[in-house]
mmCIF file of C-alpha atoms and ligand atoms in Angstrom:
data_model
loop_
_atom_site.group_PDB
_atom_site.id
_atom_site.type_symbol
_atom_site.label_atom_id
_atom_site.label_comp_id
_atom_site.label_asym_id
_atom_site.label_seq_id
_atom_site.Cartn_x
_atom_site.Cartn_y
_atom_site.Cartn_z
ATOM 1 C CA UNK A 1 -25.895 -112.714 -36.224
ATOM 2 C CA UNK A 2 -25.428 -114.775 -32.849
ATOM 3 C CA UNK A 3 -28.749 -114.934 -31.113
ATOM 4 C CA UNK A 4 -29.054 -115.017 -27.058
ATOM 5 C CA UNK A 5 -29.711 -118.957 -26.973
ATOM 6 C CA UNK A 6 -26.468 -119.230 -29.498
ATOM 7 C CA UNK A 7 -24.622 -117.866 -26.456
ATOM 8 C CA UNK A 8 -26.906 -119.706 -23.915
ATOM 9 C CA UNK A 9 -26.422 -123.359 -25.569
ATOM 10 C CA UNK A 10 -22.331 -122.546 -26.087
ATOM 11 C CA UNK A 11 -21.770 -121.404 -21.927
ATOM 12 C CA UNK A 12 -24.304 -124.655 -21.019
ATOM 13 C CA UNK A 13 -21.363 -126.918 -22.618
ATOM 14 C CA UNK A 14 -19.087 -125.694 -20.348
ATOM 15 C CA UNK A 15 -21.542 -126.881 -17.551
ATOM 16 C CA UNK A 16 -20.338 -124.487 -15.125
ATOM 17 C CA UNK A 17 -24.004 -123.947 -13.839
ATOM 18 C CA UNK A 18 -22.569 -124.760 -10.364
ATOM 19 C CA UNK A 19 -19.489 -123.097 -10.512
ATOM 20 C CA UNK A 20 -17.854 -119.800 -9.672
ATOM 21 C CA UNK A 21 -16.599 -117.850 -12.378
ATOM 22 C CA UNK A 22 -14.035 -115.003 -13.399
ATOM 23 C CA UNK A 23 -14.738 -114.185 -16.752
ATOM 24 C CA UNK A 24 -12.926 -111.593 -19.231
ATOM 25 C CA UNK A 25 -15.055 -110.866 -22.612
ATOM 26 C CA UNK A 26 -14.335 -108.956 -25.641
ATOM 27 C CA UNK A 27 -17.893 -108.487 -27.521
ATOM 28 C CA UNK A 28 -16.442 -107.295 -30.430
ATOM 29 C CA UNK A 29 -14.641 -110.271 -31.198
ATOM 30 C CA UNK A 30 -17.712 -112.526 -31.274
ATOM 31 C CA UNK A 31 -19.221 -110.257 -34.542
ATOM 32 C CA UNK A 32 -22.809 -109.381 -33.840
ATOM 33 C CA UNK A 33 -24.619 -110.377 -31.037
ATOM 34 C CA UNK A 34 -28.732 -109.880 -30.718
ATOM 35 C CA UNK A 35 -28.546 -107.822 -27.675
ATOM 36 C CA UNK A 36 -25.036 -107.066 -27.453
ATOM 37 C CA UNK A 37 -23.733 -107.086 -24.026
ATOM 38 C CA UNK A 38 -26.959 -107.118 -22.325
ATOM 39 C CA UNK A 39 -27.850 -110.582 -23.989
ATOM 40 C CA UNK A 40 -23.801 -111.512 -23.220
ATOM 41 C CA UNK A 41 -23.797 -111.291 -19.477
ATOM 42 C CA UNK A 42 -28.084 -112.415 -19.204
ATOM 43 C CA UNK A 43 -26.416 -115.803 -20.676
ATOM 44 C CA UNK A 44 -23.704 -115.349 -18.558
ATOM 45 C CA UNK A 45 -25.739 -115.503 -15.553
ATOM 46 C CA UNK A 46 -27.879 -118.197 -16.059
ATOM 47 C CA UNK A 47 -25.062 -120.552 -17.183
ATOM 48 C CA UNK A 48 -22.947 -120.050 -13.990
ATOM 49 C CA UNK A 49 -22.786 -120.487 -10.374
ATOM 50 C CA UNK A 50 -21.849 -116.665 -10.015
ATOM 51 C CA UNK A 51 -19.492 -114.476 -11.426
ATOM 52 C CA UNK A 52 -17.640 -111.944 -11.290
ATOM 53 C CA UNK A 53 -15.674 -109.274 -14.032
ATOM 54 C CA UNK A 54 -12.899 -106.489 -13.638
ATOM 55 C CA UNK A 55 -14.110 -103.307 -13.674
ATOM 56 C CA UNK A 56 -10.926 -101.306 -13.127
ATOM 57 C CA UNK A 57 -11.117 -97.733 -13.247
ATOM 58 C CA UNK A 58 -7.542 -96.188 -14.128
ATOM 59 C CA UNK A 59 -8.600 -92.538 -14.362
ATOM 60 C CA UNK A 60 -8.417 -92.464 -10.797
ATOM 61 C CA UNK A 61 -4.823 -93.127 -10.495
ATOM 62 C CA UNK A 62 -2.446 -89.934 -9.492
ATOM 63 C CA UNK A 63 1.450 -90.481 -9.003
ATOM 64 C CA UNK A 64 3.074 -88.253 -6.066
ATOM 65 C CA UNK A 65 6.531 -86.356 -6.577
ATOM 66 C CA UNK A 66 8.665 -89.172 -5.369
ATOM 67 C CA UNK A 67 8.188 -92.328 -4.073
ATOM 68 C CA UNK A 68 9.923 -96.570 -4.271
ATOM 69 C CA UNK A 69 12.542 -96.850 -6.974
ATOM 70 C CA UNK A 70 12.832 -99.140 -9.510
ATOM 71 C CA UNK A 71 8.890 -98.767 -9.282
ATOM 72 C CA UNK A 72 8.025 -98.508 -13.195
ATOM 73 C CA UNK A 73 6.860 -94.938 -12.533
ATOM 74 C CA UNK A 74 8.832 -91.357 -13.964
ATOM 75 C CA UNK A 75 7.701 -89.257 -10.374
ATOM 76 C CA UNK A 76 8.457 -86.033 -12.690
ATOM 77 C CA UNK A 77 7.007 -87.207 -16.139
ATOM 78 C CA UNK A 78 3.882 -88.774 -14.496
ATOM 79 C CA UNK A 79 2.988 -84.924 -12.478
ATOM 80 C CA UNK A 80 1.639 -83.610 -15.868
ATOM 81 C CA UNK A 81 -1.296 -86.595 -15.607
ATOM 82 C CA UNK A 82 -2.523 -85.680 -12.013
ATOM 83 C CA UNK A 83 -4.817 -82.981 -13.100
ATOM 84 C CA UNK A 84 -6.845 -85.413 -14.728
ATOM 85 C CA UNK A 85 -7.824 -88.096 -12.255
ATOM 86 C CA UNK A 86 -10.778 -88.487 -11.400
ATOM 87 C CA UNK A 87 -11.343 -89.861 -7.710
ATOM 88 C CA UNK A 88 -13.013 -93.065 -7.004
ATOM 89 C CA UNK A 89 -16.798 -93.231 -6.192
ATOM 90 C CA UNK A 90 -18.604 -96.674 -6.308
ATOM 91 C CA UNK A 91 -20.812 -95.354 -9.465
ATOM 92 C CA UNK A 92 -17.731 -94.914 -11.424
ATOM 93 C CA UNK A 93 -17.656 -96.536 -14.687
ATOM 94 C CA UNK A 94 -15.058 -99.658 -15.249
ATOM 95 C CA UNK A 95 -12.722 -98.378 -17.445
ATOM 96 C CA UNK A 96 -13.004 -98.157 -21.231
ATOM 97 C CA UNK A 97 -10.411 -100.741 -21.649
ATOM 98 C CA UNK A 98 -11.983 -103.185 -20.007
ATOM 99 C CA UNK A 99 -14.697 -103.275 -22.781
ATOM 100 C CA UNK A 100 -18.727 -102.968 -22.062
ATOM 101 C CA UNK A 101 -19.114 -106.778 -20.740
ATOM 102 C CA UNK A 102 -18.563 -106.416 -17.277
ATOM 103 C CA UNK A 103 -19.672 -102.645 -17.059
ATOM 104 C CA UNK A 104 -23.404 -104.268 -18.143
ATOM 105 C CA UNK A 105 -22.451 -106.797 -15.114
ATOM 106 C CA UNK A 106 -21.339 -104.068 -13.002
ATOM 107 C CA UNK A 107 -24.926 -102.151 -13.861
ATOM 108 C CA UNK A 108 -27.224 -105.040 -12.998
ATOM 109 C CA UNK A 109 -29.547 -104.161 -10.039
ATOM 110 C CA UNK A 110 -27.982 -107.634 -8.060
ATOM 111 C CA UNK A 111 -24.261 -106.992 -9.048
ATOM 112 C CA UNK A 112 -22.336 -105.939 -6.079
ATOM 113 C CA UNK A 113 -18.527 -104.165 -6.527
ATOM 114 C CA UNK A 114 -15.810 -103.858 -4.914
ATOM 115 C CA UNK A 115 -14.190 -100.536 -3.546
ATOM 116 C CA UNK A 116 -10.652 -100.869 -4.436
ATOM 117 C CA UNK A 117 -10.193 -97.559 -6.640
ATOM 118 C CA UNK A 118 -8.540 -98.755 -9.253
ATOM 119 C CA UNK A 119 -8.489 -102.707 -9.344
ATOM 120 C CA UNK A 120 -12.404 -103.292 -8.126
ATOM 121 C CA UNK A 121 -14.316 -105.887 -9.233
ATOM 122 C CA UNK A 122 -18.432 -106.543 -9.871
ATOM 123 C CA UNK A 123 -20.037 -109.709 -9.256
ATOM 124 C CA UNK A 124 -23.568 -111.212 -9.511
ATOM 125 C CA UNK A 125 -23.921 -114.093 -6.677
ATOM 126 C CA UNK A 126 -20.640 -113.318 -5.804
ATOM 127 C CA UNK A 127 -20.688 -111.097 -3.020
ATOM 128 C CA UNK A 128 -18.465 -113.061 -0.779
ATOM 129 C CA UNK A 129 -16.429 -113.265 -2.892
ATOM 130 C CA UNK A 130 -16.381 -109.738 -3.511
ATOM 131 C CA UNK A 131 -15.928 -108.753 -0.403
ATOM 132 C CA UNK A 132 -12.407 -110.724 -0.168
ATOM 133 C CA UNK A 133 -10.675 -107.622 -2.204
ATOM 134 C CA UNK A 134 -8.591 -105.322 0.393
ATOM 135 C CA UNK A 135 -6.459 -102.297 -0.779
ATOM 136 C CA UNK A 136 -3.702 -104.106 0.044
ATOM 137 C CA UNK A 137 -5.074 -107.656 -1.069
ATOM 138 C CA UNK A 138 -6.251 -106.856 -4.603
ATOM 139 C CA UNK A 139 -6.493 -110.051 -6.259
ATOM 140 C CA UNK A 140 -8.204 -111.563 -2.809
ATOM 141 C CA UNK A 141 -11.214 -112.112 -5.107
ATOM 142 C CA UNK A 142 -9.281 -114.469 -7.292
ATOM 143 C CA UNK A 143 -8.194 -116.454 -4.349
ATOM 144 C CA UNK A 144 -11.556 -116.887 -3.165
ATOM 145 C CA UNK A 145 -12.695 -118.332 -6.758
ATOM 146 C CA UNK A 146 -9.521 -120.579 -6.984
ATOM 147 C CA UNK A 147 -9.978 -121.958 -3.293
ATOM 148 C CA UNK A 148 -14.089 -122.460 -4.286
ATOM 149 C CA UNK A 149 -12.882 -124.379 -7.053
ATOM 150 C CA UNK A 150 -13.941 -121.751 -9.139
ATOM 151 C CA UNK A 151 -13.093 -121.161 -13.370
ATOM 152 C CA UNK A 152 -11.560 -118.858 -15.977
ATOM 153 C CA UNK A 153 -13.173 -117.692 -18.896
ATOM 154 C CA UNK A 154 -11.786 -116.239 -21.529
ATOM 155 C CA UNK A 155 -14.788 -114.642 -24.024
ATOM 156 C CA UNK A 156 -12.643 -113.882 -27.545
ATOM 157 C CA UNK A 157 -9.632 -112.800 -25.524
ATOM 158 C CA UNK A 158 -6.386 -114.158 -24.875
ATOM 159 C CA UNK A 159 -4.044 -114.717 -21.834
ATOM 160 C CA UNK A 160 -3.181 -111.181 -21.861
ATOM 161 C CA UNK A 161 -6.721 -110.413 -20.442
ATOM 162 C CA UNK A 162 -6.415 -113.023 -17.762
ATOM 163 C CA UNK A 163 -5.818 -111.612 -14.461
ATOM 164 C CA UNK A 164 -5.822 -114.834 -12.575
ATOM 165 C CA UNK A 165 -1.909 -115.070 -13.684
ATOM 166 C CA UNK A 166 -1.087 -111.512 -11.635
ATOM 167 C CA UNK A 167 -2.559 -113.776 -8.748
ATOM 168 C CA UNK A 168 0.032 -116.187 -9.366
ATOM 169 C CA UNK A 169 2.794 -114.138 -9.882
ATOM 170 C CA UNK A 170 2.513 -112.133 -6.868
ATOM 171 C CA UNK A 171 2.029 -115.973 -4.724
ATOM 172 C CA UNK A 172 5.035 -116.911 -6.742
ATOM 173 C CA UNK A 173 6.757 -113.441 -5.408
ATOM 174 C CA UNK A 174 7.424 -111.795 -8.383
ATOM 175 C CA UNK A 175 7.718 -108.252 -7.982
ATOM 176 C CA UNK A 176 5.022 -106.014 -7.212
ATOM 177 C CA UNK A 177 4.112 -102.439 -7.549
ATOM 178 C CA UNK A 178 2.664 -99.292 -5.729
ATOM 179 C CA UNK A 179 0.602 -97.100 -7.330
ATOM 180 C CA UNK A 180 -1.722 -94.364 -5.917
ATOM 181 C CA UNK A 181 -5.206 -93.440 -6.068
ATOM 182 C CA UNK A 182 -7.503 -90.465 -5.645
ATOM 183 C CA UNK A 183 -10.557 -91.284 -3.326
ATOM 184 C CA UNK A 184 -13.216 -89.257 -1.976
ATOM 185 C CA UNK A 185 -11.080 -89.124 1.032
ATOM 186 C CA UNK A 186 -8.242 -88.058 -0.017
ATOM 187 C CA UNK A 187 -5.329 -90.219 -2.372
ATOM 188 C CA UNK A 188 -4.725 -93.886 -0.936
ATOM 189 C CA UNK A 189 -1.543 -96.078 -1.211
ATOM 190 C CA UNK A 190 -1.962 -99.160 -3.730
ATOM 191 C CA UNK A 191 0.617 -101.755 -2.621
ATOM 192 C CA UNK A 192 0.625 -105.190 -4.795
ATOM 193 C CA UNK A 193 0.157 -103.328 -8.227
ATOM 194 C CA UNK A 194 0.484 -106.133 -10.829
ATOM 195 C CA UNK A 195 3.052 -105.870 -13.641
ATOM 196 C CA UNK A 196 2.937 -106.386 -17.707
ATOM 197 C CA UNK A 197 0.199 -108.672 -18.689
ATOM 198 C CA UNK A 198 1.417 -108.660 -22.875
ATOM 199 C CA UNK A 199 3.680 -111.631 -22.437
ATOM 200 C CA UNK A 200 0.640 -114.149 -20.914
ATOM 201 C CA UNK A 201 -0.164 -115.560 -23.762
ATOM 202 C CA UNK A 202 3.030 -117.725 -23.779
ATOM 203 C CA UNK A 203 1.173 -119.913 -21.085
ATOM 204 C CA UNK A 204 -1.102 -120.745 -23.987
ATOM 205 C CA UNK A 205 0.605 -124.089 -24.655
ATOM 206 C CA UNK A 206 0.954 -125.404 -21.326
ATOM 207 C CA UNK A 207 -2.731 -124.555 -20.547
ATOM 208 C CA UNK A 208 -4.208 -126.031 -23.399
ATOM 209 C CA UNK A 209 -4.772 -129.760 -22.388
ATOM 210 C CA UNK A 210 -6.314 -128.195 -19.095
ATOM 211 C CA UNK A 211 -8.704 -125.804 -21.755
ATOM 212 C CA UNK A 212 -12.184 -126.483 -22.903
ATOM 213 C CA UNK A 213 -12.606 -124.503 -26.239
ATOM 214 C CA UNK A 214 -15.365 -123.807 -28.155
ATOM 215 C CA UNK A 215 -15.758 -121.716 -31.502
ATOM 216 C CA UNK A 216 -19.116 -119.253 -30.619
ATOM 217 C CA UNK A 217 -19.566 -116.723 -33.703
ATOM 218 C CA UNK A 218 -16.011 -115.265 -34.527
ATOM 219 C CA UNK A 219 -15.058 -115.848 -31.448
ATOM 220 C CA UNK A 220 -12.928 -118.596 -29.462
ATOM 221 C CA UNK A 221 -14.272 -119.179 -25.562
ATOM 222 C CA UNK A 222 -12.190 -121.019 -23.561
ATOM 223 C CA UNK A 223 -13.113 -121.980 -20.140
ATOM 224 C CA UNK A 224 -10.048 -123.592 -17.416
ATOM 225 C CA UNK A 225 -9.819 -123.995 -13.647
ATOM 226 C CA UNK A 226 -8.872 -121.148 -12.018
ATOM 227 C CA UNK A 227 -6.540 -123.320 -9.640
ATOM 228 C CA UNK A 228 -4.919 -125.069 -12.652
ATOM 229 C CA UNK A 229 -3.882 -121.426 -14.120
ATOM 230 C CA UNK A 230 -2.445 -120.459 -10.663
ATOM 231 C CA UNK A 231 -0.156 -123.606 -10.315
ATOM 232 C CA UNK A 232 0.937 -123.471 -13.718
ATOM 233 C CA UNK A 233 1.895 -119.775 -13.382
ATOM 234 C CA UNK A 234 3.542 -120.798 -10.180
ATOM 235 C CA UNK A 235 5.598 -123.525 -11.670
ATOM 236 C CA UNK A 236 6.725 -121.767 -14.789
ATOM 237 C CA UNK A 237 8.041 -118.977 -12.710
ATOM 238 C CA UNK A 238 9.796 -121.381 -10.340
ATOM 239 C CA UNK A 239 11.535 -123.029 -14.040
ATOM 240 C CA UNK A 240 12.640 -119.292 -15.129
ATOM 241 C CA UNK A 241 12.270 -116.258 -12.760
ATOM 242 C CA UNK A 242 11.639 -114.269 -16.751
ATOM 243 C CA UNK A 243 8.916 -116.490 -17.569
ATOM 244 C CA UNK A 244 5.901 -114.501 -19.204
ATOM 245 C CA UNK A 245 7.549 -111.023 -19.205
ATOM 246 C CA UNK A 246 7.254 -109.559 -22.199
ATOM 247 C CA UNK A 247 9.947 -108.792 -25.237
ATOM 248 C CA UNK A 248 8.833 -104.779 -25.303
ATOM 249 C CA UNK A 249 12.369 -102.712 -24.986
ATOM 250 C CA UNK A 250 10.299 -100.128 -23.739
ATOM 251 C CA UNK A 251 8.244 -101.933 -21.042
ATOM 252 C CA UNK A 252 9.006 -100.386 -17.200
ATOM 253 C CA UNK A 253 7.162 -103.040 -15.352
ATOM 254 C CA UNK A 254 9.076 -105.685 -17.044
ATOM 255 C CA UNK A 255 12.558 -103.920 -16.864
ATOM 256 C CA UNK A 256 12.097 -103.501 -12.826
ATOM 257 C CA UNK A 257 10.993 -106.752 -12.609
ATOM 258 C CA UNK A 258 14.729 -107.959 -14.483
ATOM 259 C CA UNK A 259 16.062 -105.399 -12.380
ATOM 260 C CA UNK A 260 14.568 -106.837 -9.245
ATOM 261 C CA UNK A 261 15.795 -110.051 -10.200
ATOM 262 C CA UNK A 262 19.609 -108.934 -9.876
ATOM 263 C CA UNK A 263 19.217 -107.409 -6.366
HETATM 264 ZN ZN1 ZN B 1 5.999 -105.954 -20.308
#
C-alpha cells in the first residue's frame, strides 16, 4: 500500500514547490493509497506552489429547442435530458467523472472555485488564478498558469484528461461550442465549449522529451510545462487542421469540427 510520504517524496522530485500547478488525478490507478484522496491532494499541497483541479459539474447542462448548427447537439433528442439538470450552486459537487481528487481539493476549507456552471475549477493558493475563468473565457484559468510559468500534471491519467490542450485548440481556432446551463438565475449561454478530448493522447510522443515521469505505485505521474503543451498543441494543429481528433464514427464534436473545416 502507498503511504502519504510515498506520494510526498515522488511530487518533491518534480520540485515544483514554487510552481503553479493544474493537475488531473485518477486515484484508482495508483492501487491503494493510506488515506486515499485526502492523503493525495495533503501531498499535493505541500509539494506545489498552488494548484488548481477541474471540478466540472455536467448535470447542470440543459439544451434549448433550437439553437447554432453544426453544433454537436440533436435540439430534439437532447429535450428528453432537461428534466434532469440540476442548476448550478457553488456547493455543487464536481462531477463523478472527474474522480474524487479534486472534489477533496474542492472541499478543503482554503480551496476557492470558480462559478462557471459547468466548466469551474477549485484551487488552493490559487485564487487569482481562479478568478481568471469568465463564462465566456472558460479556460482563462489555464492561461493564467501557462503565462505564470505554471505545470501539468498528469496523476495515472493520460492526455485525454488534460485540459490544457482545449486551451490550445481554441488559441489555435479550432472550432468551438455552445452549450447551456441551468443557474440559480435562470439558464446561461456557454460560448467556447471545448470539443472531443479521446484523440489527446496522440500528443504523447511529441511531449515526451518535454515530460518528467515517474512510476508512484501502479501508477505513471508525469509532470510538463503548461506553456510547452500549449505550443505544441498549437503547432500540430497549424501541421494538420485534423490533428488530435479522434477516429470514433460516431463522435459529433469531431464530425463538426471536419465539417467546420470545409466551410
Ligand atoms: Zn471525438
Amino acid at each position: 500500500m502507498l503511504q502519504y510520504n510515498d506520494l510526498i517524496l515522488a511530487f518533491q522530485e518534480l520540485k515544483l514547490h514554487d510552481k503553479l500547478v493544474i493537475a488531473h488525478a485518477s486515484l484508482r490507478a495508483f492501487g491503494e493509497v493510506a488515506g486515499g484522496a485526502d492523503a493525495m491532494v495533503t501531498a499535493l499541497m505541500y509539494t506545489t506552489g498552488g494548484i488548481i483541479m477541474p471540478t466540472h459539474t455536467y448535470k447542470t447542462m440543459v439544451t434549448p429547442v433550437s439553437g447554432p448548427a453544426n453544433n454537436a447537439v440533436n435540439y430534439a433528442r437532447a429535450q428528453q435530458w432537461n428534466r434532469l439538470a440540476e442548476p448550478f450552486h457553488p456547493a455543487m459537487p464536481a462531477d463523478v467523472m472527474m474522480g474524487v481528487v479534486p472534489e477533496n481539493l474542492r472541499q478543503r476549507p482554503q480551496a476557492k472555485r470558480s462559478i462557471h456552471p459547468i466548466l469551474s475549477f477549485a484551487g488552493v493558493n490559487a485564487a487569482k488564478i481562479i478568478q481568471a475563468q469568465t463564462l465566456d473565457n472558460p479556460f482563462g484559468p489555464i492561461m493564467e498558469v501557462a503565462n505564470a510559468d505554471g505545470w501539468l500534471l498528469l496523476l495515472g491519467v493520460d492526455h485525454t484528461a488534460n485540459t490544457s490542450i482545449h486551451l490550445a485548440e481554441k488559441l489555435a481556432k479550432r472550432k468551438q461550442f455552445t452549450r447551456w446551463a441551468l443557474t440559480e438565475k435562470g439558464t446561461v449561454t456557454c460560448n467556447g465549449f471545448p470539443g472531443c478530448s479521446a484523440g489527446f493522447e496522440a500528443l504523447e510522443q511529441a511531449l515526451r522529451p518535454h515530460t518528467l515521469a515517474r512510476q508512484v505505485g501502479n501508477a505513471t505521474i508525469k509532470a510538463l510545462p503548461v506553456r510547452t503543451v500549449i505550443v505544441t498543441v498549437m503547432e500540430a494543429i497549424k501541421k494538420n487542421p485534423l490533428a488530435l481528433l479522434c477516429e470514433r464514427a460516431d463522435c459529433e464534436r469531431c464530425a463538426a469540427v471536419r465539417e467546420g473545416l470545409k466551410s
